Amino acid sequence: MQWLDLLSDYTFQNVVIGASLLGLISGPLGCFAVLRRQSLLGDAISHAALPGVCLSFIITGSRDMGSVIIGSLATGSLAALTMLLLTRKSRLKTDAALGICLSIFFAIGIVLLTYIQGTNNASQGGLEAFLFGQAAATLRSDLWVMGSITLVTLTLLAIFWKQAKLVTFDGQYARSLGMPVNAIEAALTAMVALAVVVGLQMVGVILMAAMIVAPAAAARQWSRHLGGMLVIAAGIGIVSGVSGATISTLSRGLATGPLVILTATAIVIISLALAPGRGLLWGFIKHYRQKEALQKQQLLYALYKHPSASQHYRTTFGVRRVLSQLKRQGYLIRSPDGGTGWALTSRGEKAAKQVVATFEEVVT
Amino acid sequence: MATPATTDTALSIQNLTVSYHNQPVLWDINLEIPTGVMAGIVGPNGAGKSTLIKSLLELVPSLSGEVMVHGRPYASQRRRVGYVPQRSSVDWDFPTTALDVVTMGLYGRLGWLRRPGRKEREESLEALEMVGMSAYADRQISQLSGGQQQRVFLARALVQQADVYFLDEPMAGVDATTERAIIDILRRLRDAGKTLIVVHHDLQTVRNYFDWLLLLNVRVIASGKAEDVFNIDYLRQAYGGQIALLNDSDALMFTASKVK
């Protein structure tokens, strides 16, 4: 049994649990990032984590999870702060400030990375895995760290749910109620940084932003409440994590991180297209139905008000289609005098009277 | 909640100055608004109308100034103050319902950890009823029209059961029916002894709506009873050359209007 082998495989278990934890934390926090229009902040933080990872390696000489987390949190939040300062104090707009921070910090990270590789330190092997993630290298001890971070963040979110929601929706109003808005916003941003840190090992600094944005963007399509959106985003995060990990293990050698991201993206595309109410397909159907209903009403109205003019109706394909549809539904017949015109049946007359009545009601 | 205090000044401002970068936005504002009036804040674009409200509520920092609500500093009187921000200040695609937005008005009272329960739900429904929106309680806010969104914002302030309400352009971009409804509600509140302070941009309706006026253009041009303040000399001072009075009627028109 291939599946049983797979499930009892130690590495696979680690990868799947890690990917699920990542989905569980990045989905809900991503929702807040997306709704606060800070999706790209996650991108800046994750790219800026690279110099932190390298620095912590240079200082401690090892790449254990604890020091990596502290290092990446430090440079990640430094980047976020720099970005805030740039937008507040200079004339740069948010996107430009983000772009600058992201590239500078990432460039420093790459320089440090190549420096470390040049020193021929034996234990540096695999440090470049943080670029694209190396899920298979996940250890049980890493999982405990990831799990604790996830648990603490989600608990905080549950306790301060009201505050997080109101600050995200209407910060000024929250301030007028006396909430410490700056502190809550800072906490939310810090949590995004934590989510990024959790994902470093799995998907790497470059693709991590997608894990923040994609589940949230997809979840928004399916939900009507913030709570629902968070739960769905967590679900989508877990599903893409687990399926990405499974595909990667089954296909021997394909990178896990990118596969997780691709799965999440696929879910986003499906959600954008199909979600009831907000999806593209839904919009098409609604538009088409409304157009059809309107044409029917207008034709019935015209036939009722100007029955003799119906000889001239055969002009366009669209009109002919609606006419034959109305005939099939028993509203119309070919006019009895044998001409090319149309006449209303008794049923059609009733419907037409209704249309006329509502139309005249609207006018008056 | 609390009954109006013995003092009959709802809002008093001393020496309020606000600046943005090196530009003064509000300059030495001194103002007293009595209890139980519907006060309009009127002035040209860039006069600092919204900034005045926001700096009173400590949403934008002020350089100097003392704000008293019913005789005590604003910071200790938050519960007695309700705020209706501009409708355009939030993203209406936020995933939530009208009822939920209204319930947010109770978050201040609920404190840090308590969650809204059945009682809060009842109160919010009542407020929606007052603004004629109870049929839309479970509607997504993104599906509401501009006027309906404005009413939801009003209901959110109503559940606060405040004594002094600040409204930032509540009539901007709403249809005539909604404007009517909003004015009716505001008048009812005033008749119940509340004080309403409304940023307004439509000079045509000023005389009709408000019994107390503040004409603002960075400084206070004039303030007091509407019939005393609303005259052409003060208006010219506030609006500069942008205004003209038609000879045979009281109608005021913008000649070089920059209305958003």
PDB file of C-alpha atoms in Angstrom, chain B residues 3-257:
ATOM      1  CA  THR B   3     -28.326  63.262  31.538  1.00  0.00           C
ATOM      2  CA  PRO B   4     -26.905  66.562  30.330  1.00  0.00           C
ATOM      3  CA  ALA B   5     -24.841  68.177  33.036  1.00  0.00           C
ATOM      4  CA  THR B   6     -25.914  71.351  34.769  1.00  0.00           C
ATOM      5  CA  THR B   7     -23.788  73.466  32.464  1.00  0.00           C
ATOM      6  CA  ASP B   8     -25.614  74.313  29.256  1.00  0.00           C
ATOM      7  CA  THR B   9     -22.495  74.414  27.094  1.00  0.00           C
ATOM      8  CA  ALA B  10     -22.231  71.140  25.224  1.00  0.00           C
ATOM      9  CA  LEU B  11     -18.879  71.828  23.645  1.00  0.00           C
ATOM     10  CA  SER B  12     -16.291  74.432  24.359  1.00  0.00           C
ATOM     11  CA  ILE B  13     -12.997  74.851  22.551  1.00  0.00           C
ATOM     12  CA  GLN B  14     -10.132  77.076  23.668  1.00  0.00           C
ATOM     13  CA  ASN B  15      -7.164  78.053  21.489  1.00  0.00           C
ATOM     14  CA  LEU B  16      -7.295  75.059  19.175  1.00  0.00           C
ATOM     15  CA  THR B  17      -4.538  75.156  16.557  1.00  0.00           C
ATOM     16  CA  VAL B  18      -3.798  72.425  14.046  1.00  0.00           C
ATOM     17  CA  SER B  19      -1.176  72.402  11.341  1.00  0.00           C
ATOM     18  CA  TYR B  20      -0.230  70.023   8.567  1.00  0.00           C
ATOM     19  CA  HIS B  21       3.464  70.123   7.650  1.00  0.00           C
ATOM     20  CA  ASN B  22       4.080  73.887   7.581  1.00  0.00           C
ATOM     21  CA  GLN B  23       0.529  74.884   6.720  1.00  0.00           C
ATOM     22  CA  PRO B  24      -1.875  76.051   9.409  1.00  0.00           C
ATOM     23  CA  VAL B  25      -5.150  74.169   8.996  1.00  0.00           C
ATOM     24  CA  LEU B  26      -6.950  75.594  12.000  1.00  0.00           C
ATOM     25  CA  TRP B  27      -5.834  78.759  13.706  1.00  0.00           C
ATOM     26  CA  ASP B  28      -6.706  79.698  17.269  1.00  0.00           C
ATOM     27  CA  ILE B  29     -10.245  78.352  17.357  1.00  0.00           C
ATOM     28  CA  ASN B  30     -12.364  79.524  20.280  1.00  0.00           C
ATOM     29  CA  LEU B  31     -15.879  78.268  20.315  1.00  0.00           C
ATOM     30  CA  GLU B  32     -18.813  77.439  22.538  1.00  0.00           C
ATOM     31  CA  ILE B  33     -21.776  75.443  21.368  1.00  0.00           C
ATOM     32  CA  PRO B  34     -24.849  75.338  23.622  1.00  0.00           C
ATOM     33  CA  THR B  35     -26.689  72.146  24.526  1.00  0.00           C
ATOM     34  CA  GLY B  36     -29.642  70.991  22.468  1.00  0.00           C
ATOM     35  CA  VAL B  37     -28.875  72.678  19.161  1.00  0.00           C
ATOM     36  CA  MET B  38     -28.317  71.406  15.693  1.00  0.00           C
ATOM     37  CA  ALA B  39     -25.108  73.175  14.769  1.00  0.00           C
ATOM     38  CA  GLY B  40     -23.733  73.356  11.256  1.00  0.00           C
ATOM     39  CA  ILE B  41     -20.057  73.794  10.428  1.00  0.00           C
ATOM     40  CA  VAL B  42     -19.868  75.561   7.084  1.00  0.00           C
ATOM     41  CA  GLY B  43     -16.988  76.856   5.018  1.00  0.00           C
ATOM     42  CA  PRO B  44     -15.195  76.476   1.682  1.00  0.00           C
ATOM     43  CA  ASN B  45     -13.122  73.440   0.735  1.00  0.00           C
ATOM     44  CA  GLY B  46      -9.899  73.334   2.673  1.00  0.00           C
ATOM     45  CA  ALA B  47     -11.348  75.469   5.436  1.00  0.00           C
ATOM     46  CA  GLY B  48     -10.619  72.717   7.931  1.00  0.00           C
ATOM     47  CA  LYS B  49     -14.196  71.636   8.659  1.00  0.00           C
ATOM     48  CA  SER B  50     -13.470  67.915   8.884  1.00  0.00           C
ATOM     49  CA  THR B  51     -10.130  68.605  10.543  1.00  0.00           C
ATOM     50  CA  LEU B  52     -11.924  70.544  13.259  1.00  0.00           C
ATOM     51  CA  ILE B  53     -14.074  67.537  14.131  1.00  0.00           C
ATOM     52  CA  LYS B  54     -11.156  65.125  13.880  1.00  0.00           C
ATOM     53  CA  SER B  55      -8.912  67.215  16.087  1.00  0.00           C
ATOM     54  CA  LEU B  56     -11.665  67.565  18.676  1.00  0.00           C
ATOM     55  CA  LEU B  57     -11.925  63.786  18.754  1.00  0.00           C
ATOM     56  CA  GLU B  58      -8.132  63.494  18.913  1.00  0.00           C
ATOM     57  CA  LEU B  59      -8.003  61.694  15.571  1.00  0.00           C
ATOM     58  CA  VAL B  60      -5.495  64.205  14.228  1.00  0.00           C
ATOM     59  CA  PRO B  61      -2.917  65.811  16.522  1.00  0.00           C
ATOM     60  CA  SER B  62      -3.387  69.445  17.507  1.00  0.00           C
ATOM     61  CA  LEU B  63      -0.601  71.829  18.495  1.00  0.00           C
ATOM     62  CA  SER B  64      -2.569  73.449  21.243  1.00  0.00           C
ATOM     63  CA  GLY B  65      -6.103  73.586  22.477  1.00  0.00           C
ATOM     64  CA  GLU B  66      -8.457  72.486  25.179  1.00  0.00           C
ATOM     65  CA  VAL B  67     -11.696  70.686  24.378  1.00  0.00           C
ATOM     66  CA  MET B  68     -14.427  70.389  26.983  1.00  0.00           C
ATOM     67  CA  VAL B  69     -17.570  68.331  26.549  1.00  0.00           C
ATOM     68  CA  HIS B  70     -20.331  69.297  28.951  1.00  0.00           C
ATOM     69  CA  GLY B  71     -17.795  71.071  31.123  1.00  0.00           C
ATOM     70  CA  ARG B  72     -15.228  68.292  31.417  1.00  0.00           C
ATOM     71  CA  PRO B  73     -12.205  67.343  29.302  1.00  0.00           C
ATOM     72  CA  TYR B  74     -13.045  65.268  26.215  1.00  0.00           C
ATOM     73  CA  ALA B  75     -10.819  62.359  27.244  1.00  0.00           C
ATOM     74  CA  SER B  76     -13.018  61.685  30.273  1.00  0.00           C
ATOM     75  CA  GLN B  77     -16.235  62.142  28.310  1.00  0.00           C
ATOM     76  CA  ARG B  78     -15.718  59.781  25.361  1.00  0.00           C
ATOM     77  CA  ARG B  79     -18.804  57.780  26.255  1.00  0.00           C
ATOM     78  CA  ARG B  80     -20.964  60.865  25.835  1.00  0.00           C
ATOM     79  CA  VAL B  81     -19.683  61.571  22.329  1.00  0.00           C
ATOM     80  CA  GLY B  82     -20.843  59.878  19.133  1.00  0.00           C
ATOM     81  CA  TYR B  83     -19.064  60.135  15.802  1.00  0.00           C
ATOM     82  CA  VAL B  84     -20.272  59.593  12.244  1.00  0.00           C
ATOM     83  CA  PRO B  85     -17.228  59.672   9.940  1.00  0.00           C
ATOM     84  CA  GLN B  86     -17.388  60.404   6.234  1.00  0.00           C
ATOM     85  CA  ARG B  87     -18.840  57.456   4.386  1.00  0.00           C
ATOM     86  CA  SER B  88     -15.880  57.356   2.016  1.00  0.00           C
ATOM     87  CA  SER B  89     -13.437  56.850   4.884  1.00  0.00           C
ATOM     88  CA  VAL B  90     -13.939  53.082   4.960  1.00  0.00           C
ATOM     89  CA  ASP B  91     -13.824  50.213   2.476  1.00  0.00           C
ATOM     90  CA  TRP B  92     -17.421  49.077   2.038  1.00  0.00           C
ATOM     91  CA  ASP B  93     -16.309  45.797   0.515  1.00  0.00           C
ATOM     92  CA  PHE B  94     -15.401  44.647   4.031  1.00  0.00           C
ATOM     93  CA  PRO B  95     -17.057  41.266   4.679  1.00  0.00           C
ATOM     94  CA  THR B  96     -19.723  42.124   7.208  1.00  0.00           C
ATOM     95  CA  THR B  97     -23.417  42.923   7.596  1.00  0.00           C
ATOM     96  CA  ALA B  98     -25.260  46.139   8.357  1.00  0.00           C
ATOM     97  CA  LEU B  99     -26.238  44.853  11.795  1.00  0.00           C
ATOM     98  CA  ASP B 100     -22.646  44.014  12.621  1.00  0.00           C
ATOM     99  CA  VAL B 101     -21.465  47.507  11.690  1.00  0.00           C
ATOM    100  CA  VAL B 102     -24.104  49.018  13.968  1.00  0.00           C
ATOM    101  CA  THR B 103     -23.046  46.707  16.803  1.00  0.00           C
ATOM    102  CA  MET B 104     -19.529  48.154  16.499  1.00  0.00           C
ATOM    103  CA  GLY B 105     -20.963  51.297  18.092  1.00  0.00           C
ATOM    104  CA  LEU B 106     -21.248  49.321  21.328  1.00  0.00           C
ATOM    105  CA  TYR B 107     -17.642  48.110  21.402  1.00  0.00           C
ATOM    106  CA  GLY B 108     -16.540  51.096  23.491  1.00  0.00           C
ATOM    107  CA  ARG B 109     -19.098  50.320  26.168  1.00  0.00           C
ATOM    108  CA  LEU B 110     -18.370  46.591  26.104  1.00  0.00           C
ATOM    109  CA  GLY B 111     -14.758  47.160  27.100  1.00  0.00           C
ATOM    110  CA  TRP B 112     -11.801  44.970  26.216  1.00  0.00           C
ATOM    111  CA  LEU B 113     -13.043  41.440  26.592  1.00  0.00           C
ATOM    112  CA  ARG B 114     -16.852  41.285  26.606  1.00  0.00           C
ATOM    113  CA  ARG B 115     -18.484  40.224  23.391  1.00  0.00           C
ATOM    114  CA  PRO B 116     -21.747  41.584  22.025  1.00  0.00           C
ATOM    115  CA  GLY B 117     -24.634  39.348  23.069  1.00  0.00           C
ATOM    116  CA  ARG B 118     -28.397  39.272  22.671  1.00  0.00           C
ATOM    117  CA  LYS B 119     -28.950  42.572  24.445  1.00  0.00           C
ATOM    118  CA  GLU B 120     -26.500  44.321  22.137  1.00  0.00           C
ATOM    119  CA  ARG B 121     -28.174  42.715  19.138  1.00  0.00           C
ATOM    120  CA  GLU B 122     -31.551  44.061  20.264  1.00  0.00           C
ATOM    121  CA  GLU B 123     -30.146  47.549  20.716  1.00  0.00           C
ATOM    122  CA  SER B 124     -28.513  47.517  17.300  1.00  0.00           C
ATOM    123  CA  LEU B 125     -31.713  46.305  15.644  1.00  0.00           C
ATOM    124  CA  GLU B 126     -33.566  49.126  17.368  1.00  0.00           C
ATOM    125  CA  ALA B 127     -31.094  51.655  15.990  1.00  0.00           C
ATOM    126  CA  LEU B 128     -31.473  50.202  12.494  1.00  0.00           C
ATOM    127  CA  GLU B 129     -35.229  50.490  12.934  1.00  0.00           C
ATOM    128  CA  MET B 130     -34.842  54.157  13.819  1.00  0.00           C
ATOM    129  CA  VAL B 131     -33.044  54.893  10.564  1.00  0.00           C
ATOM    130  CA  GLY B 132     -35.501  52.784   8.594  1.00  0.00           C
ATOM    131  CA  MET B 133     -33.022  50.045   7.751  1.00  0.00           C
ATOM    132  CA  SER B 134     -34.284  47.079   9.771  1.00  0.00           C
ATOM    133  CA  ALA B 135     -35.093  45.197   6.560  1.00  0.00           C
ATOM    134  CA  TYR B 136     -31.408  45.312   5.650  1.00  0.00           C
ATOM    135  CA  ALA B 137     -29.959  44.078   8.950  1.00  0.00           C
ATOM    136  CA  ASP B 138     -28.397  40.946   7.465  1.00  0.00           C
ATOM    137  CA  ARG B 139     -27.429  42.533   4.145  1.00  0.00           C
ATOM    138  CA  GLN B 140     -23.776  42.684   3.137  1.00  0.00           C
ATOM    139  CA  ILE B 141     -22.650  46.275   3.481  1.00  0.00           C
ATOM    140  CA  SER B 142     -21.166  46.183  -0.025  1.00  0.00           C
ATOM    141  CA  GLN B 143     -24.676  45.668  -1.410  1.00  0.00           C
ATOM    142  CA  LEU B 144     -26.104  48.787   0.203  1.00  0.00           C
ATOM    143  CA  SER B 145     -26.570  52.029  -1.701  1.00  0.00           C
ATOM    144  CA  GLY B 146     -24.679  55.126  -0.631  1.00  0.00           C
ATOM    145  CA  GLY B 147     -27.656  56.482   1.245  1.00  0.00           C
ATOM    146  CA  GLN B 148     -28.221  53.179   3.014  1.00  0.00           C
ATOM    147  CA  GLN B 149     -24.568  53.009   4.009  1.00  0.00           C
ATOM    148  CA  GLN B 150     -24.854  56.490   5.471  1.00  0.00           C
ATOM    149  CA  ARG B 151     -27.889  55.418   7.489  1.00  0.00           C
ATOM    150  CA  VAL B 152     -26.003  52.418   8.822  1.00  0.00           C
ATOM    151  CA  PHE B 153     -23.240  54.768   9.978  1.00  0.00           C
ATOM    152  CA  LEU B 154     -25.843  56.956  11.641  1.00  0.00           C
ATOM    153  CA  ALA B 155     -27.359  53.944  13.385  1.00  0.00           C
ATOM    154  CA  ARG B 156     -23.915  52.960  14.631  1.00  0.00           C
ATOM    155  CA  ALA B 157     -23.615  56.353  16.302  1.00  0.00           C
ATOM    156  CA  LEU B 158     -27.177  56.129  17.646  1.00  0.00           C
ATOM    157  CA  VAL B 159     -26.483  52.940  19.615  1.00  0.00           C
ATOM    158  CA  GLN B 160     -23.778  54.828  21.470  1.00  0.00           C
ATOM    159  CA  GLN B 161     -26.592  56.846  23.095  1.00  0.00           C
ATOM    160  CA  ALA B 162     -24.291  59.808  23.313  1.00  0.00           C
ATOM    161  CA  ASP B 163     -25.168  63.368  24.305  1.00  0.00           C
ATOM    162  CA  VAL B 164     -23.054  65.112  21.696  1.00  0.00           C
ATOM    163  CA  TYR B 165     -22.854  63.843  18.128  1.00  0.00           C
ATOM    164  CA  PHE B 166     -20.291  64.816  15.524  1.00  0.00           C
ATOM    165  CA  LEU B 167     -21.276  64.118  11.928  1.00  0.00           C
ATOM    166  CA  ASP B 168     -18.852  64.590   9.050  1.00  0.00           C
ATOM    167  CA  GLU B 169     -20.768  65.453   5.867  1.00  0.00           C
ATOM    168  CA  PRO B 170     -23.630  63.027   6.483  1.00  0.00           C
ATOM    169  CA  MET B 171     -25.482  64.411   3.473  1.00  0.00           C
ATOM    170  CA  ALA B 172     -22.646  63.985   0.971  1.00  0.00           C
ATOM    171  CA  GLY B 173     -23.641  61.863  -1.990  1.00  0.00           C
ATOM    172  CA  VAL B 174     -26.952  60.611  -0.655  1.00  0.00           C
ATOM    173  CA  ASP B 175     -30.312  60.746  -2.408  1.00  0.00           C
ATOM    174  CA  ALA B 176     -33.033  63.206  -1.439  1.00  0.00           C
ATOM    175  CA  THR B 177     -35.054  60.607   0.484  1.00  0.00           C
ATOM    176  CA  THR B 178     -32.102  59.697   2.653  1.00  0.00           C
ATOM    177  CA  GLU B 179     -31.229  63.326   3.261  1.00  0.00           C
ATOM    178  CA  ARG B 180     -34.800  63.893   4.409  1.00  0.00           C
ATOM    179  CA  ALA B 181     -34.647  60.831   6.667  1.00  0.00           C
ATOM    180  CA  ILE B 182     -31.306  61.827   8.154  1.00  0.00           C
ATOM    181  CA  ILE B 183     -32.509  65.337   8.905  1.00  0.00           C
ATOM    182  CA  ASP B 184     -35.655  63.974  10.538  1.00  0.00           C
ATOM    183  CA  ILE B 185     -33.615  61.729  12.806  1.00  0.00           C
ATOM    184  CA  LEU B 186     -31.216  64.520  13.700  1.00  0.00           C
ATOM    185  CA  ARG B 187     -34.111  66.824  14.564  1.00  0.00           C
ATOM    186  CA  ARG B 188     -35.661  64.169  16.756  1.00  0.00           C
ATOM    187  CA  LEU B 189     -32.353  63.797  18.584  1.00  0.00           C
ATOM    188  CA  ARG B 190     -32.113  67.540  19.064  1.00  0.00           C
ATOM    189  CA  ASP B 191     -35.655  67.661  20.425  1.00  0.00           C
ATOM    190  CA  ALA B 192     -34.598  64.981  22.901  1.00  0.00           C
ATOM    191  CA  GLY B 193     -31.941  67.368  24.217  1.00  0.00           C
ATOM    192  CA  LYS B 194     -28.912  66.045  22.322  1.00  0.00           C
ATOM    193  CA  THR B 195     -26.406  68.316  20.646  1.00  0.00           C
ATOM    194  CA  LEU B 196     -25.565  67.709  16.998  1.00  0.00           C
ATOM    195  CA  ILE B 197     -22.539  69.160  15.284  1.00  0.00           C
ATOM    196  CA  VAL B 198     -22.657  68.616  11.550  1.00  0.00           C
ATOM    197  CA  VAL B 199     -20.120  69.403   8.847  1.00  0.00           C
ATOM    198  CA  HIS B 200     -22.194  70.558   5.906  1.00  0.00           C
ATOM    199  CA  HIS B 201     -21.249  71.773   2.449  1.00  0.00           C
ATOM    200  CA  ASP B 202     -24.533  72.723   0.828  1.00  0.00           C
ATOM    201  CA  LEU B 203     -25.215  76.397   1.462  1.00  0.00           C
ATOM    202  CA  GLN B 204     -28.696  76.138  -0.076  1.00  0.00           C
ATOM    203  CA  THR B 205     -30.005  74.085   2.815  1.00  0.00           C
ATOM    204  CA  VAL B 206     -28.033  75.575   5.684  1.00  0.00           C
ATOM    205  CA  ARG B 207     -30.722  77.987   6.831  1.00  0.00           C
ATOM    206  CA  ASN B 208     -33.294  75.242   6.751  1.00  0.00           C
ATOM    207  CA  TYR B 209     -31.437  72.609   8.674  1.00  0.00           C
ATOM    208  CA  PHE B 210     -29.474  74.334  11.399  1.00  0.00           C
ATOM    209  CA  ASP B 211     -30.344  76.589  14.300  1.00  0.00           C
ATOM    210  CA  TRP B 212     -26.717  77.285  15.183  1.00  0.00           C
ATOM    211  CA  LEU B 213     -23.860  77.940  12.777  1.00  0.00           C
ATOM    212  CA  LEU B 214     -20.094  78.071  12.675  1.00  0.00           C
ATOM    213  CA  LEU B 215     -18.604  79.749   9.624  1.00  0.00           C
ATOM    214  CA  LEU B 216     -15.085  78.489   9.267  1.00  0.00           C
ATOM    215  CA  ASN B 217     -12.148  79.282   7.057  1.00  0.00           C
ATOM    216  CA  VAL B 218      -9.032  78.255   8.988  1.00  0.00           C
ATOM    217  CA  ARG B 219     -10.184  80.772  11.602  1.00  0.00           C
ATOM    218  CA  VAL B 220     -13.641  81.191  13.041  1.00  0.00           C
ATOM    219  CA  ILE B 221     -15.335  83.766  10.796  1.00  0.00           C
ATOM    220  CA  ALA B 222     -18.510  83.843  12.820  1.00  0.00           C
ATOM    221  CA  SER B 223     -20.415  81.614  15.172  1.00  0.00           C
ATOM    222  CA  GLY B 224     -23.732  81.853  16.881  1.00  0.00           C
ATOM    223  CA  LYS B 225     -27.429  81.581  16.137  1.00  0.00           C
ATOM    224  CA  ALA B 226     -28.029  80.726  12.504  1.00  0.00           C
ATOM    225  CA  GLU B 227     -30.080  83.854  11.778  1.00  0.00           C
ATOM    226  CA  ASP B 228     -27.255  86.071  13.067  1.00  0.00           C
ATOM    227  CA  VAL B 229     -24.428  84.277  11.312  1.00  0.00           C
ATOM    228  CA  PHE B 230     -25.969  83.510   7.954  1.00  0.00           C
ATOM    229  CA  ASN B 231     -25.618  86.858   6.285  1.00  0.00           C
ATOM    230  CA  ILE B 232     -23.803  87.908   3.160  1.00  0.00           C
ATOM    231  CA  ASP B 233     -20.992  89.814   4.857  1.00  0.00           C
ATOM    232  CA  TYR B 234     -19.849  86.858   6.896  1.00  0.00           C
ATOM    233  CA  LEU B 235     -20.324  84.502   3.966  1.00  0.00           C
ATOM    234  CA  ARG B 236     -18.171  86.752   1.742  1.00  0.00           C
ATOM    235  CA  GLN B 237     -15.504  86.734   4.429  1.00  0.00           C
ATOM    236  CA  ALA B 238     -15.571  82.966   4.604  1.00  0.00           C
ATOM    237  CA  TYR B 239     -15.830  82.155   0.921  1.00  0.00           C
ATOM    238  CA  GLY B 240     -13.965  85.111  -0.576  1.00  0.00           C
ATOM    239  CA  GLY B 241     -15.142  85.953  -4.067  1.00  0.00           C
ATOM    240  CA  GLN B 242     -16.646  82.546  -4.652  1.00  0.00           C
ATOM    241  CA  ILE B 243     -20.111  83.548  -3.636  1.00  0.00           C
ATOM    242  CA  ALA B 244     -22.894  85.692  -4.989  1.00  0.00           C
ATOM    243  CA  LEU B 245     -26.255  86.574  -3.590  1.00  0.00           C
ATOM    244  CA  LEU B 246     -29.170  86.678  -5.973  1.00  0.00           C
ATOM    245  CA  ASN B 247     -30.924  90.005  -5.662  1.00  0.00           C
ATOM    246  CA  ASP B 248     -34.549  89.083  -5.296  1.00  0.00           C
ATOM    247  CA  SER B 249     -34.275  85.958  -3.222  1.00  0.00           C
ATOM    248  CA  ASP B 250     -32.332  84.504  -0.379  1.00  0.00           C
ATOM    249  CA  ALA B 251     -30.891  81.810  -2.579  1.00  0.00           C
ATOM    250  CA  LEU B 252     -27.135  81.586  -2.481  1.00  0.00           C
ATOM    251  CA  MET B 253     -25.100  80.313  -5.334  1.00  0.00           C
ATOM    252  CA  PHE B 254     -21.538  79.436  -5.987  1.00  0.00           C
ATOM    253  CA  THR B 255     -20.097  81.254  -8.934  1.00  0.00           C
ATOM    254  CA  ALA B 256     -16.696  79.648  -8.907  1.00  0.00           C
ATOM    255  CA  SER B 257     -17.705  76.533  -7.133  1.00  0.00           C
TER     256      SER B 257
END
